[in-house]
Structures are given as C-alpha cells and as structure tokens.
Coordinates of C-alpha atoms and ligand atoms in Angstrom, one line a residue:
X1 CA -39.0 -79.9 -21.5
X2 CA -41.2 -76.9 -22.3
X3 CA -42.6 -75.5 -19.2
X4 CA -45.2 -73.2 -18.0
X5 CA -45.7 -69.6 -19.2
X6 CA -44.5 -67.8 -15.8
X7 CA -47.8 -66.4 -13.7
X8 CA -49.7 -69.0 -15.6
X9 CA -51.3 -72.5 -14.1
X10 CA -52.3 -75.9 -15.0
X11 CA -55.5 -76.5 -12.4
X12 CA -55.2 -80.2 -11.6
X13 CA -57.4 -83.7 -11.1
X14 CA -57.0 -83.3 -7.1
X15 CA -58.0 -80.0 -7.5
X16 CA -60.3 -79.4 -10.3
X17 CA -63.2 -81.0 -7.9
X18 CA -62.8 -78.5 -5.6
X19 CA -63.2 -75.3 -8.6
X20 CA -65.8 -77.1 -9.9
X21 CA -68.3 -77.6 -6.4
X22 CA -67.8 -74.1 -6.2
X23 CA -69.0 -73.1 -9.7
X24 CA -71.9 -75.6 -9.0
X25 CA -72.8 -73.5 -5.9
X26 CA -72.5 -70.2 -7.3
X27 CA -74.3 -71.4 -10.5
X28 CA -77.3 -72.3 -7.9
X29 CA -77.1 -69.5 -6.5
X30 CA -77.6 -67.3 -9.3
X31 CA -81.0 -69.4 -10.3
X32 CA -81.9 -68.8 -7.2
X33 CA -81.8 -65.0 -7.5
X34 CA -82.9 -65.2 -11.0
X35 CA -80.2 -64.6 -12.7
X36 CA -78.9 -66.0 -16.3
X37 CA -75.7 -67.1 -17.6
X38 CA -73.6 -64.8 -20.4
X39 CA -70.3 -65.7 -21.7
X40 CA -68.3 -63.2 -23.9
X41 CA -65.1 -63.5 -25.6
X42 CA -61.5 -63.9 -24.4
X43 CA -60.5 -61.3 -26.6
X44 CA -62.2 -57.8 -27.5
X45 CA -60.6 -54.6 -29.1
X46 CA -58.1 -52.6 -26.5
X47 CA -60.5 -50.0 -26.8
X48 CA -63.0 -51.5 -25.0
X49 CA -61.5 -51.8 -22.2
X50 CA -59.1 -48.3 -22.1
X51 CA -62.6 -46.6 -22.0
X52 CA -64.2 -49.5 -19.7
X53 CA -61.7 -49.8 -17.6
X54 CA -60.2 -46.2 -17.6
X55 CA -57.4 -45.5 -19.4
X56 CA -55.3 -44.2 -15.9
X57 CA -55.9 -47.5 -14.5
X58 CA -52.7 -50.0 -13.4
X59 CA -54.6 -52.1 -15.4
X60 CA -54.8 -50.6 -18.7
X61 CA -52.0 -48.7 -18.4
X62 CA -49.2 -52.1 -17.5
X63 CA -51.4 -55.1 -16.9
X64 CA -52.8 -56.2 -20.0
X65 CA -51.9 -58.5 -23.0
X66 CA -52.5 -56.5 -25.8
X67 CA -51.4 -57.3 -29.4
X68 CA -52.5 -55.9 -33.4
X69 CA -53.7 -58.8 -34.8
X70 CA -52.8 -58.9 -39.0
X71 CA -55.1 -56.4 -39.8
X72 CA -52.8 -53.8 -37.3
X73 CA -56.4 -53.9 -35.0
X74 CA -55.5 -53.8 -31.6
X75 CA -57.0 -56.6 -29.5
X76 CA -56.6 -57.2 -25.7
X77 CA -57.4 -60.6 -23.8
X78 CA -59.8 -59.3 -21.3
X79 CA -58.4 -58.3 -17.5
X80 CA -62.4 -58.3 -16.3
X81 CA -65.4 -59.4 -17.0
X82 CA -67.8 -56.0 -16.8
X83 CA -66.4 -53.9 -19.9
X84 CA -67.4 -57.0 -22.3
X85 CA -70.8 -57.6 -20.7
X86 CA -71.7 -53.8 -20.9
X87 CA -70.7 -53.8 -24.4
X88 CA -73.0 -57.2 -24.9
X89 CA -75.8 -55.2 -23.5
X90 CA -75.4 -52.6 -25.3
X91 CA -74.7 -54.6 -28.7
X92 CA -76.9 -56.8 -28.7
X93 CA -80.0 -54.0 -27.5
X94 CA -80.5 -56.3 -24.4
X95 CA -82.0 -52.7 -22.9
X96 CA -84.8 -52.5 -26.1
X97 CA -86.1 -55.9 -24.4
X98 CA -86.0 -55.4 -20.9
X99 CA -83.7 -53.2 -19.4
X100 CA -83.3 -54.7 -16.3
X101 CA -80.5 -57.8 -17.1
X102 CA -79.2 -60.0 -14.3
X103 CA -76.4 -61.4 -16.1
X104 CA -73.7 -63.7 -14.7
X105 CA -70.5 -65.1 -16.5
X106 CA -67.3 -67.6 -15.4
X107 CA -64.2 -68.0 -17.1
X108 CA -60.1 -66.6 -17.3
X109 CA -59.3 -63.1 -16.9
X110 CA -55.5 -62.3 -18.0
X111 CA -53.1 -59.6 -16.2
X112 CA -49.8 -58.7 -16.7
X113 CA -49.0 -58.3 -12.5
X114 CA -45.9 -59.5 -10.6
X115 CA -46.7 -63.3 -9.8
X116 CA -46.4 -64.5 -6.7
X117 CA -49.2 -66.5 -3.6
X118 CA -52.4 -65.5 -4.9
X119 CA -51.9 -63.6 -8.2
X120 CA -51.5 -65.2 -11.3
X121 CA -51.6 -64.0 -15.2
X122 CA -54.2 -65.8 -15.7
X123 CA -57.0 -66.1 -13.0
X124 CA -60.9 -67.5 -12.7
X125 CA -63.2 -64.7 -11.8
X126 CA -67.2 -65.5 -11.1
X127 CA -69.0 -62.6 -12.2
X128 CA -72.4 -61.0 -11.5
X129 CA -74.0 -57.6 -13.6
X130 CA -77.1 -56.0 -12.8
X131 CA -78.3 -53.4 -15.1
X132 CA -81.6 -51.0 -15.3
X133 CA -82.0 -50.3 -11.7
X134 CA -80.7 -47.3 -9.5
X135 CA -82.1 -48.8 -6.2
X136 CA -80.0 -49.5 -3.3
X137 CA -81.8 -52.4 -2.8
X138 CA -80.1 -54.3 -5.5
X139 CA -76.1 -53.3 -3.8
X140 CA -77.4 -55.1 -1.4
X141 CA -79.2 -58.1 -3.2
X142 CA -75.7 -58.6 -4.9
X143 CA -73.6 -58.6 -1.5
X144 CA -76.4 -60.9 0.0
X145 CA -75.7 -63.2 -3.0
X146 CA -71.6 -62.7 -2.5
X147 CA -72.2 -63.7 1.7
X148 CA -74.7 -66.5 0.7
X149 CA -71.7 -67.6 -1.0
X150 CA -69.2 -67.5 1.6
X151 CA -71.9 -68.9 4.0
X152 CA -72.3 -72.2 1.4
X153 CA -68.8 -72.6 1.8
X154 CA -68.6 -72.1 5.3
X155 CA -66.3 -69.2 5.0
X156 CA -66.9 -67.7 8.6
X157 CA -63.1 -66.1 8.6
X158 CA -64.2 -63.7 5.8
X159 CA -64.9 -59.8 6.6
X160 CA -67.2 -57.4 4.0
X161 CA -65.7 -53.9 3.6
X162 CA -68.3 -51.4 2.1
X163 CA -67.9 -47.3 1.1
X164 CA -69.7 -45.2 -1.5
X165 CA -67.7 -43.2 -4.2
X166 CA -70.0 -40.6 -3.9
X167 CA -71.5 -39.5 -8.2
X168 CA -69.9 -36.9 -10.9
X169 CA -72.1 -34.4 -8.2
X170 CA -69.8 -34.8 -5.3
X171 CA -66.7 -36.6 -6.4
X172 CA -65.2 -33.7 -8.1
X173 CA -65.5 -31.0 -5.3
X174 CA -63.7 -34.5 -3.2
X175 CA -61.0 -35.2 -5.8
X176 CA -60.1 -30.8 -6.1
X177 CA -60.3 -31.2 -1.7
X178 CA -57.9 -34.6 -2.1
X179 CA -55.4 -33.0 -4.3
X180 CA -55.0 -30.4 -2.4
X181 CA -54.1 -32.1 0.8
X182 CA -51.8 -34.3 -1.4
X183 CA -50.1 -31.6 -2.7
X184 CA -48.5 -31.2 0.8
X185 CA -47.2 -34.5 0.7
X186 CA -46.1 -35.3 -2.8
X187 CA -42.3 -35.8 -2.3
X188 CA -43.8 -38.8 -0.2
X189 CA -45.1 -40.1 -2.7
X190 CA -44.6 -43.4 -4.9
X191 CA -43.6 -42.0 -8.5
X192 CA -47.0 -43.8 -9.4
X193 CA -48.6 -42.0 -7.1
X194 CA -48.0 -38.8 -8.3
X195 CA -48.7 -39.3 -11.6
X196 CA -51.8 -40.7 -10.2
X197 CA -52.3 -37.3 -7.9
X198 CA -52.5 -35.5 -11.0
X199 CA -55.0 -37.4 -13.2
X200 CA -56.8 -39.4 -10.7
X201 CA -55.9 -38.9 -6.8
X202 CA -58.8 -41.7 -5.7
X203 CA -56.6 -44.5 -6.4
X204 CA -53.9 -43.4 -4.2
X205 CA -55.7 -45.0 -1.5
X206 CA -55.0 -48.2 -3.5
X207 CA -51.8 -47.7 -3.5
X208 CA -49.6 -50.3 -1.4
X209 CA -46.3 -48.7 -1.0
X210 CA -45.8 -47.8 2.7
X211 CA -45.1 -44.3 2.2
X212 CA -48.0 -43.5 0.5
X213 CA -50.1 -44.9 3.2
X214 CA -48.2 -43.0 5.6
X215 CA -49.0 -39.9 3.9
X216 CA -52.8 -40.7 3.4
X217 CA -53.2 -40.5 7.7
X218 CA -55.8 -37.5 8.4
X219 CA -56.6 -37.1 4.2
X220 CA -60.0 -36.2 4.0
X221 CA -62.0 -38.9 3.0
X222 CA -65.6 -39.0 0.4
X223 CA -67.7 -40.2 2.9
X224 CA -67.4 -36.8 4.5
X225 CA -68.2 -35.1 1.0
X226 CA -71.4 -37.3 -0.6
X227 CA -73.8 -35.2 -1.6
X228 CA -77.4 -35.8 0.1
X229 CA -78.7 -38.7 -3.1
X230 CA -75.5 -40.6 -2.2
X231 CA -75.6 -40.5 1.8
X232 CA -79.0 -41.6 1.3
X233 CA -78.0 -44.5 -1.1
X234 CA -75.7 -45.7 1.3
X235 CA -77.6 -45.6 4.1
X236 CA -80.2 -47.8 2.8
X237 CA -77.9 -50.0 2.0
X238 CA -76.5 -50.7 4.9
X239 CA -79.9 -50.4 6.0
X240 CA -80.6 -53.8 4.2
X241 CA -77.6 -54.9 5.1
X242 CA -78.5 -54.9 8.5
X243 CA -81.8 -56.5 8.0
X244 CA -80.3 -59.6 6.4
X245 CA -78.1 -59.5 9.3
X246 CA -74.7 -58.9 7.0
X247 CA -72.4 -57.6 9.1
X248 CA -69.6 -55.4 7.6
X249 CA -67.5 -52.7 8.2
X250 CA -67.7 -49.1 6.5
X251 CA -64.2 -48.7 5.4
X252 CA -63.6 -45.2 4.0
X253 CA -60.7 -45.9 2.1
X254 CA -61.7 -48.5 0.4
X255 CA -61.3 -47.8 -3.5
X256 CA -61.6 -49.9 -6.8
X257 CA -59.3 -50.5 -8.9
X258 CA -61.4 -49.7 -12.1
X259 CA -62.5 -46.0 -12.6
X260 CA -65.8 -46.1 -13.7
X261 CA -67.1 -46.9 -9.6
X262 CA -69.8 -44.9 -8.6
X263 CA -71.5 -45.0 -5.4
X264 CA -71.2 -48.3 -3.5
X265 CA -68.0 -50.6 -4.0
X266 CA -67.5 -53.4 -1.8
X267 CA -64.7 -55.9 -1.3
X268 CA -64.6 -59.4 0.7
X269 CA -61.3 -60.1 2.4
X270 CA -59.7 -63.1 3.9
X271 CA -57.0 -62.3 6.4
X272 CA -55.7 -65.6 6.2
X273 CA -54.2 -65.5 2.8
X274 CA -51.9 -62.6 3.4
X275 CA -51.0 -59.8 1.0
X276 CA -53.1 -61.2 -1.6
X277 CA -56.3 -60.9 0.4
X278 CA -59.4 -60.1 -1.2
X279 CA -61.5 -62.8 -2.6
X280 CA -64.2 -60.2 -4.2
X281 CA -65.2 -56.9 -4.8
X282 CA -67.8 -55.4 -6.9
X283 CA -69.9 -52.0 -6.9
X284 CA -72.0 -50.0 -8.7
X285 CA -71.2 -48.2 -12.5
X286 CA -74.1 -45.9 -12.9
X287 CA -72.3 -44.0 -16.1
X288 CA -70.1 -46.9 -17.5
X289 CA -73.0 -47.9 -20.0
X290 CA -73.9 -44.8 -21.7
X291 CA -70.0 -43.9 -21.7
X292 CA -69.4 -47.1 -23.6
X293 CA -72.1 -45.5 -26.2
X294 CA -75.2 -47.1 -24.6
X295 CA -78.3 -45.8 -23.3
X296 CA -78.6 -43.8 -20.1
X297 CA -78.9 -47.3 -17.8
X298 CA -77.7 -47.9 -14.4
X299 CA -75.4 -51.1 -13.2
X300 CA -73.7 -53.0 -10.1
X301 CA -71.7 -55.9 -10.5
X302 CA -69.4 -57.8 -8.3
X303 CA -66.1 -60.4 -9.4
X304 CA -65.1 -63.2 -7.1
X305 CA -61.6 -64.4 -7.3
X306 CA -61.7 -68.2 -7.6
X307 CA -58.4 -69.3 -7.8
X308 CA -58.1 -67.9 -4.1
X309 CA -61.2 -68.9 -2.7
X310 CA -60.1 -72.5 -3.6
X311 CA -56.7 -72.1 -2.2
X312 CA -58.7 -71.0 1.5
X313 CA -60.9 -74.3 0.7
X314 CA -58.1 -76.5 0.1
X315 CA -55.9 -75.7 3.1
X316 CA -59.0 -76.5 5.0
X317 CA -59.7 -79.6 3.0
X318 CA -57.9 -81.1 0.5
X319 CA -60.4 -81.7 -2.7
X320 CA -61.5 -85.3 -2.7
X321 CA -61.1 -87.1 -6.3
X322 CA -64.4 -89.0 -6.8
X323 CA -63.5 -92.5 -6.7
X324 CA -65.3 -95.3 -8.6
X325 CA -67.8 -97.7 -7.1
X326 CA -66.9 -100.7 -8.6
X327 CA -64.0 -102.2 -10.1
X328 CA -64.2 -104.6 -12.5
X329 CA -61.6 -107.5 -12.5
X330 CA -61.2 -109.1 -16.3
X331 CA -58.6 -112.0 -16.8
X332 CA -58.7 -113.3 -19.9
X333 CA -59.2 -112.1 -23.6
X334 CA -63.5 -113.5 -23.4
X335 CA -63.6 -112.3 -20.1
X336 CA -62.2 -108.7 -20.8
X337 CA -64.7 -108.5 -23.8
X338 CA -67.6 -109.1 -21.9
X339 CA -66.5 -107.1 -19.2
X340 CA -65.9 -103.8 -21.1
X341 CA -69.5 -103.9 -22.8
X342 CA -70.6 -104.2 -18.9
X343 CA -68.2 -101.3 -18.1
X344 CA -70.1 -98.6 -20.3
X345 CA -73.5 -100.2 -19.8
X346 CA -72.7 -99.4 -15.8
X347 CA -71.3 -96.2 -16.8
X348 CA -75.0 -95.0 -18.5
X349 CA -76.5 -96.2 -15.4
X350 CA -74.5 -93.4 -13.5
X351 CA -72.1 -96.2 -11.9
X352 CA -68.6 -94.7 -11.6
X353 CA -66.9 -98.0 -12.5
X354 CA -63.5 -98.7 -13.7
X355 CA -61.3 -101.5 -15.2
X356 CA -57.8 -102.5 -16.3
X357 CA -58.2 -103.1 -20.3
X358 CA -54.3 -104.3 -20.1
X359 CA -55.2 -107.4 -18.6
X360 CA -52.9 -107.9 -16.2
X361 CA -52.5 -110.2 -13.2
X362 CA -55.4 -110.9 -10.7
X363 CA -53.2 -109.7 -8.0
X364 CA -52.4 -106.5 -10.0
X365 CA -56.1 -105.6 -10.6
X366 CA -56.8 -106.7 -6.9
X367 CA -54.3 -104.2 -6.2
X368 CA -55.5 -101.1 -8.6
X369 CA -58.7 -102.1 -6.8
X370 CA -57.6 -101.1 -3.7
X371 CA -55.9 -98.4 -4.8
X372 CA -58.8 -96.7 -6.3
X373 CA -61.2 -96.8 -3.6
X374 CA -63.8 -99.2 -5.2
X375 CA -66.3 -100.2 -2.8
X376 CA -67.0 -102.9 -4.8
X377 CA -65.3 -105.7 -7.1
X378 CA -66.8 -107.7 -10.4
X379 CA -64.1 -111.0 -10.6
X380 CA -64.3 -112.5 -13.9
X381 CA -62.1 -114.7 -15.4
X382 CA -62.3 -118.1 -17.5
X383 CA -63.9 -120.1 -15.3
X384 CA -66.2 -117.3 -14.2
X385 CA -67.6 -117.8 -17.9
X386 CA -67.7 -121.5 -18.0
X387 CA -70.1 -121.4 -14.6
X388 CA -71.9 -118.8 -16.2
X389 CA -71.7 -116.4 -13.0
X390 CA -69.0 -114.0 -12.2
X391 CA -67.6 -113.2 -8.4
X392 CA -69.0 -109.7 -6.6
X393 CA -67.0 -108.7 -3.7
X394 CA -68.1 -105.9 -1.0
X395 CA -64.3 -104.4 -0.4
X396 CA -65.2 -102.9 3.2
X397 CA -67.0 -106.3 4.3
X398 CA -64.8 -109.1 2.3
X399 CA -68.0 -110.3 1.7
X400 CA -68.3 -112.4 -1.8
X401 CA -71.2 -114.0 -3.7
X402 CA -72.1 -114.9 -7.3
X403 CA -73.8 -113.2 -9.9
X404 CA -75.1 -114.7 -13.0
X405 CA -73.8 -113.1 -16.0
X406 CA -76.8 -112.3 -17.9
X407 CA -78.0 -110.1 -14.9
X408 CA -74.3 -108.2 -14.2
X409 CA -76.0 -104.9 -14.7
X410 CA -79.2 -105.3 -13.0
X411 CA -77.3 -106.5 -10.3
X412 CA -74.7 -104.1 -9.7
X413 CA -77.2 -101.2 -10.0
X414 CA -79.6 -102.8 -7.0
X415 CA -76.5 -103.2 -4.9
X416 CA -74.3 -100.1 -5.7
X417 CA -77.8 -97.4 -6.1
X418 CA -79.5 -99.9 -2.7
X419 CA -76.6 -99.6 0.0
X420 CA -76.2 -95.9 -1.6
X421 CA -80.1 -95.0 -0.5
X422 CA -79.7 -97.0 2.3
Ligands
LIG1 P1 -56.0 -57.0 -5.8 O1 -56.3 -55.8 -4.9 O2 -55.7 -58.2 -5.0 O3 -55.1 -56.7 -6.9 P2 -58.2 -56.3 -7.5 O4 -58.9 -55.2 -6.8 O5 -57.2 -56.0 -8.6 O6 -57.5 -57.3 -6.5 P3 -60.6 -57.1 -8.9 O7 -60.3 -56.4 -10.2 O8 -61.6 -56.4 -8.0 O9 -59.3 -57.3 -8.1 O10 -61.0 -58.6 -9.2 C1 -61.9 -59.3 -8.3 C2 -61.2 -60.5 -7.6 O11 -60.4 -61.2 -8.6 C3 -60.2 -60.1 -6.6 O12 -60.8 -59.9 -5.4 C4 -59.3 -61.3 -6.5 O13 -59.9 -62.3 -5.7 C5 -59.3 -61.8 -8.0 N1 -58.0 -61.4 -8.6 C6 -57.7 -60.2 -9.1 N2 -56.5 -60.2 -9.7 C7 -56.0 -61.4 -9.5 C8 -54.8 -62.1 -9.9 N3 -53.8 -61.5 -10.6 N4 -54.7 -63.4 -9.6 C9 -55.6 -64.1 -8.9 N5 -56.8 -63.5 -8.5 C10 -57.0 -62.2 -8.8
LIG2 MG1 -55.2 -55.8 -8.8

C-alpha cells in the first residue's frame, strides 16, 4: 500500500467541517474590515523568497522544497504567504492604483521541519497584508482582527505577546551591543547559534536549545535601544491596544523567524498545545517591498496557523459531520426511479437528503436511516405507487402520514424548511 509522504496529511470528512467554519469566520471577518481576497501560486522562483525571507533564515537556509525545474530555473514551493503577495503588489503595480492594499490569502505553506504534534510539511496558514500605511494604528487593526478571531471561536485560553524590532536606525547600534555580550558566551552556544551570532545575533532568541536560553539571561534586549520614532510607534500601539481592551503582554524577546521584521511583531500562543504553541504571529515589514524591487511602501501582515487552531477546537469539540434531513427509502426498480428525480429536485431546494440507489432491503435502508441522522423518512415502495401516496416518517416522533406523490417536493420543503424556522 502506498502511504503518506512523512510530515504530510490527508484532512478528513469528520474534520474538514471544523477547517472550513473557521475559514468562513475569518473570511467574514476580513469583509468586515474591508479587506479582499488574493491567492498566489504554490510555487515561485527560490529567489523570491532567499531575499523575502532572508537568506540566514532556518527557513531558507534547511526548510524549504526547492528543485530546478527543466529549464535548470530554481523554483521553491512557498514556506509563507508574505514574499509572494509583496511580489504580486509589486508585479502587478497594485501601488500605481491605490497604495494602500488590504490583501488576505488561504492555502498550504510547505517546510522541510522535523514532524512531530503540531508541525507538519505541509500546513494551512490564513494570511493578512497591509501595505501603504506607516501608522500604528493599523498593528493594531490587524491584532484586533487576529483576537476578534480568537474571540469567534471562543479561544479565551489564548495569550498575545507583542515587542518592536526597533528600524535600520536603532537595530544596528542593538545587533553591534548583542554581539558583543554574546561573544562572552559563545562556547555555550548551539553550533546554529553561532553561526547565527555572526550574521544575524536577533534570532538567537529564537533559538530553542536550552543552552542558548540559558546564555541569553541579563542580554540586553531592543526594547532598551529603540530610537525615539520606534518607542513612539509602540506606544501607540499598545495604546490602541488598550482601548479595544486587548490585553497582552510586552515580551522583549520575542523575535520572528523571517528577517525582514521591523517594528512591531506579535505572536498568539496557546499553552495548551505544548512545544508547538503559537497559533499566529505577524508584524510589520516596512523595507521588505522596495527590497524585493518595489516602491518605497510600508506593510504589516500577520499568518495564523490553522492546522493547530483546529486541533485546540477539536479537543474541545469534535467537528460535527452535517447529517441529511431526510432519507429517502426506495424498494423497487419504479420506486427508486421516481425517488432519485425527487432526491436532486430536494437537493436544489437546499434539503440535505440522501438515499440508497442499491436498493436494498427495507430493513437495511431503515437502518442506514438511522445511522445517518435523518430526521426525516420518504417510504416508497410498490404499493406506495399503486395508492399514488408515499409514507413520511418524523424519526424523533415515530409519527407517520401520507403524502401524495405529485406533491413530494412541495411537501418535504414545508415540513423540513417549517419545523427548521419553527
Ligand atoms: P514555530 O515557532 O512554531 O516554528 P513559526 O514562527 O515558524 O512557528 P510562522 O512562520 O510565524 O511560524 O507562521 C505562522 C503560524 O503558522 C505559526 O504560528 C503556526 O501556527 C503555523 N506554523 C508554522 N510552521 C508550521 C508547521 N510546520 N506546521 C504547522 N503549523 C505551522
Ligand atoms: Mg518555525
């Protein structure tokens, strides 16, 4: 039997419902906030995203499926959503229009990581863009819209970690202050680490290993070192913050694992799902655009994790398959004629109805009745036809009467849509 790719998923009927009320929220959401829908391709040159991304990045650097294609072009299957929505905007000239875009996107993002609870090679991220504004104002729009979220889905359990990353103004002076005070510590250090100390000491506060955290306690940290423009950013974001009554907490270490961050970056954790924790995270890019060749234009984004958010939904509540309304019990070749014509025409009329076209026993389609959840069930059989009316049962009352057959539909749809509004 041919299996699964390891780190990869099949999402199933049992669970799909679940991924899909989700989307539906989110997708309100963003109309709500006057946002529109973009999608961009699965695959997009390596380049894209070595710049995007940064080429120091665990990402680029291990994590991502890359391949030449025939021509010897190097493609990669995308790890995040951002990189291909800049280049979009800046394909496309979305800026020449307006250059203010509100852009959000769904689909797969692909990643080379270990698999294990919670991390998977191929993952469902949610994904939000803003781009032509510099005002703090919109960091916190976009977490309002990420807590609105986890408010909809009555994720109380949830905690919002904020920082700023500081601008190309006060981050150097931080990383030259970092190194420095890593330096004393570098035989502690992971061997990714201290590659990372050289070329980009910020993400050692991502790092995982124990004794790197170890040797992070007292490091200095870039909320001490923002320049005036970015302490004032900050502060009126958690100014806003406060005024849509968000609470959070300012988390100083709190890094990204993508290099172009500037500014705010935010995450949303769950401590209930363990090591794999955060369900979101997002911040703003001020320089990403016009380093991917575009024009001078400002952006914040955010990426929610869906496969975990549905696996904190699910061990709450397991996702509910929508069961049919009616059942329709045919015996007979006339009988399962007619009653297939009536099973579509219901169908159009937005009745989830279902029968057994194998015509099998009454007492096996009584049964698959049962088993399906109808509330309702349409006997016909021979004699059914001959009297010209067929059998409607109410399965929660045991309740039967007759229905003529010319009026099936009409029928069905006052009972089924009458007791629903009822
Ligand atoms: P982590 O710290 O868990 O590796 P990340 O910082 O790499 O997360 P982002 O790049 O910020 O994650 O992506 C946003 C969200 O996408 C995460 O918060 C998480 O919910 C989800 N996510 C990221 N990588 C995976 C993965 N391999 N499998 C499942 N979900 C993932
Ligand atoms: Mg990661």
């Amino acid at each position: 039997m041919i299996q699964l790719v390891r780190g990869f998923k099949d999402v199933l009927p049992g669970e799909i419902e679940l991924w899909q009320d989700i989307e539906d929220i989110m997708r309100n959401i963003f109309e709500e906030f006057g946002f529109t829908q973009i999608r961009t391709p699965i695959l997009e040159r390596t380049e894209l995203f070595a710049r995007g991304i940064g080429a120091t990045t665990d990402i680029v650097e291990k994590e991502m499926y890359t391949f030449s294609d025939l021509k010897n072009e190097s493609l990669s299957m995308r790890p995040e959503a951002t990189a291909s929505v800049v280049r979009a905007y800046i394909e496309h000239k979305m800026y020449a229009q307006n250059p203010v875009q509100k852009l959000y996107s769904m689909g797969p993002m692909f990643r080379r990581e270990r698999p294990q609870k919670g991390r998977y090679r191929q993952f469902y991220q949610i994904n939000a863009e803003v781009f032509g504004l510099y005002s703090p104002k919109i960091d916190a729009e976009l977490i309002l819209i990420l807590m609105t979220l986890m408010d909809r889905l009555s994720l109380t359990e949830v905690v919002l970690h904020i920082n700023s990353l500081g601008c190309e103004r006060c981050r150097p002076a931080f990383k030259e202050r970092l190194q420095i005070f890593l330096a004393e510590r570098i035989e502690t250090l992971c061997p990714d680490c201290r590659r990372r100390y050289e070329v980009n000491p910020l993400r050692v506060f991502d790092c995982k290993a124990q004794g790197c955290r170890e040797s992070l306690e007292g490091a200095p940290t870039i909320l001490d070192h923002l320049c005036e423009e970015c302490r004032n950013h900050f502060n009126e974001v958690r100014d806003f913050l406060n005024r849509f009554q968000i609470s959070y907490k300012v988390n100083p270490r709190l890094v990204r694992g993508l290099d172009y961050y500037t500014r705010t970056a935010f995450e949303v954790l769950a401590a209930h799902l363990g090591a794999q924790n955060a369900v979101a995270g997002g911040g703003r890019y001020d320089g990403l655009v016009k380093a991917l060749g575009g024009p001078a234009q400002p952006g914040v984004g955010f990426a929610v994790g869906l496969d975990r958010l549905a696996s904190l939904l699910s061990d709450r509540a397991p996702g509910l398959v929508k069961q049919p309304n009616v059942f329709i019990a045919a015996l007979g070749d006339r009988a399962q004629d007619r009653a297939f014509v009536w099973l579509q025409a219901l169908r159009f009329e937005g009745i989830r109805t279902e029968m057994d076209v194998e015509d099998r026993s009454l007492k096996s389609q009584m049964r698959q009745a049962d088993k399906s959840g109808a509330s309702y069930v349409l006997i016909v059989g021979e004699r059914e036809l001959e009297e010209g009316a067929a059998v409607w049962r109410d399965m929660n009352t045991k309740e039967q009467e007759t229905v003529p057959l010319e009026e099936v539909v009409e029928f069905v749809k006052k009972s089924v849509m009458g007791i629903a509004s009822a």
